[in-house]
mmCIF file of C-alpha atoms in Angstrom:
data_model
loop_
_atom_site.group_PDB
_atom_site.id
_atom_site.type_symbol
_atom_site.label_atom_id
_atom_site.label_comp_id
_atom_site.label_asym_id
_atom_site.label_seq_id
_atom_site.Cartn_x
_atom_site.Cartn_y
_atom_site.Cartn_z
ATOM 1 C CA PHE H 1 65.483 94.204 116.446
ATOM 2 C CA TYR H 2 67.185 94.298 113.045
ATOM 3 C CA ARG H 3 65.599 97.616 112.111
ATOM 4 C CA SER H 4 66.917 99.273 115.273
ATOM 5 C CA ASN H 5 70.410 97.864 114.615
ATOM 6 C CA ALA H 6 70.308 99.150 111.039
ATOM 7 C CA LYS H 7 69.269 102.597 112.248
ATOM 8 C CA GLY H 8 72.109 102.563 114.765
ATOM 9 C CA LEU H 9 74.571 101.696 112.006
ATOM 10 C CA VAL H 10 73.223 104.508 109.821
ATOM 11 C CA ASP H 11 73.577 106.902 112.763
ATOM 12 C CA ILE H 12 77.204 105.844 113.268
ATOM 13 C CA ILE H 13 78.015 106.248 109.590
ATOM 14 C CA THR H 14 76.282 109.616 109.479
ATOM 15 C CA SER H 15 78.066 110.869 112.564
ATOM 16 C CA GLU H 16 81.397 109.695 111.144
ATOM 17 C CA SER H 17 80.669 111.421 107.842
ATOM 18 C CA ASP H 18 79.804 114.594 109.712
ATOM 19 C CA LYS H 19 83.290 114.530 111.209
ATOM 20 C CA HIS H 20 84.747 114.324 107.681
ATOM 21 C CA ARG H 21 86.455 111.070 108.488
ATOM 22 C CA PRO H 22 87.454 109.077 105.435
ATOM 23 C CA LEU H 23 85.519 105.829 105.265
ATOM 24 C CA ALA H 24 86.148 104.819 101.662
ATOM 25 C CA ILE H 25 88.938 104.956 99.107
ATOM 26 C CA SER H 26 87.027 107.725 97.342
ATOM 27 C CA ASP H 27 87.469 109.861 100.499
ATOM 28 C CA LEU H 28 91.269 109.797 100.202
ATOM 29 C CA ALA H 29 93.183 112.903 99.145
ATOM 30 C CA VAL H 30 94.894 110.786 96.465
ATOM 31 C CA HIS H 31 93.304 108.778 93.696
ATOM 32 C CA GLY H 32 94.391 106.129 91.239
ATOM 33 C CA ASN H 33 95.559 108.730 88.732
ATOM 34 C CA ASP H 34 97.962 110.100 91.347
ATOM 35 C CA LEU H 35 99.420 106.650 92.010
ATOM 36 C CA LEU H 36 99.507 105.362 88.440
ATOM 37 C CA PRO H 37 102.990 106.756 87.657
ATOM 38 C CA LEU H 38 104.366 105.353 90.928
ATOM 39 C CA CYS H 39 102.884 101.926 90.228
ATOM 40 C CA GLU H 40 104.083 101.944 86.616
ATOM 41 C CA GLY H 41 100.642 100.924 85.378
ATOM 42 C CA ASN H 42 100.291 97.998 87.801
ATOM 43 C CA TYR H 43 96.602 98.350 88.676
ATOM 44 C CA LYS H 44 96.653 95.501 91.195
ATOM 45 C CA GLN H 45 99.480 97.154 93.103
ATOM 46 C CA MET H 46 97.678 100.498 92.911
ATOM 47 C CA GLY H 47 94.530 98.959 94.434
ATOM 48 C CA LEU H 48 96.515 97.369 97.242
ATOM 49 C CA ILE H 49 98.249 100.657 98.001
ATOM 50 C CA LEU H 50 94.949 102.554 98.045
ATOM 51 C CA ASN H 51 93.571 100.043 100.542
ATOM 52 C CA LEU H 52 96.658 100.345 102.741
ATOM 53 C CA LEU H 53 96.447 104.135 102.600
ATOM 54 C CA LEU H 54 92.790 104.007 103.599
ATOM 55 C CA GLU H 55 93.657 101.831 106.603
ATOM 56 C CA ARG H 56 96.293 104.345 107.694
ATOM 57 C CA VAL H 57 93.951 107.316 107.211
ATOM 58 C CA ILE H 58 91.134 105.638 109.130
ATOM 59 C CA GLU H 59 93.581 105.201 112.029
ATOM 60 C CA ASN H 60 94.915 108.746 111.657
ATOM 61 C CA PRO H 61 92.656 111.092 109.622
ATOM 62 C CA GLU H 62 95.253 113.876 109.747
ATOM 63 C CA LEU H 63 97.311 111.872 107.231
ATOM 64 C CA ASN H 64 94.680 112.465 104.550
ATOM 65 C CA LYS H 65 96.734 115.029 102.662
ATOM 66 C CA LYS H 66 97.908 114.445 99.111
ATOM 67 C CA GLU H 67 101.611 114.985 99.771
ATOM 68 C CA GLU H 68 101.596 112.787 102.885
ATOM 69 C CA LEU H 69 99.744 109.970 101.144
ATOM 70 C CA LEU H 70 102.048 110.103 98.128
ATOM 71 C CA ALA H 71 105.029 109.864 100.473
ATOM 72 C CA LEU H 72 103.439 106.875 102.215
ATOM 73 C CA ALA H 73 102.717 105.252 98.847
ATOM 74 C CA LYS H 74 106.358 105.692 97.805
ATOM 75 C CA GLU H 75 107.470 104.104 101.082
ATOM 76 C CA ILE H 76 105.097 101.156 100.558
ATOM 77 C CA ILE H 77 106.480 100.625 97.044
ATOM 78 C CA LYS H 78 110.040 100.958 98.312
ATOM 79 C CA ARG H 79 109.338 98.176 100.834
ATOM 80 C CA GLY H 80 108.407 95.913 97.972
ATOM 81 C CA LEU H 81 104.648 95.728 97.718
#
């Protein structure tokens, strides 16, 4: 039972990867170095923003463009995260 569930999960992950859908922060078009100046060296804030960006990109993969994500990050910071 567990083995078949694990295989099903691997199949889902593989099929998602084949679609080039971002599933991890490392799949984002922006990275910590891109956000560091915006976060003024606040690594905790940078991590939170990366997680929020990943959530948005998982919902809408078309947002995974550097300029769009930087604009979203600026908006998140502006709102006071």
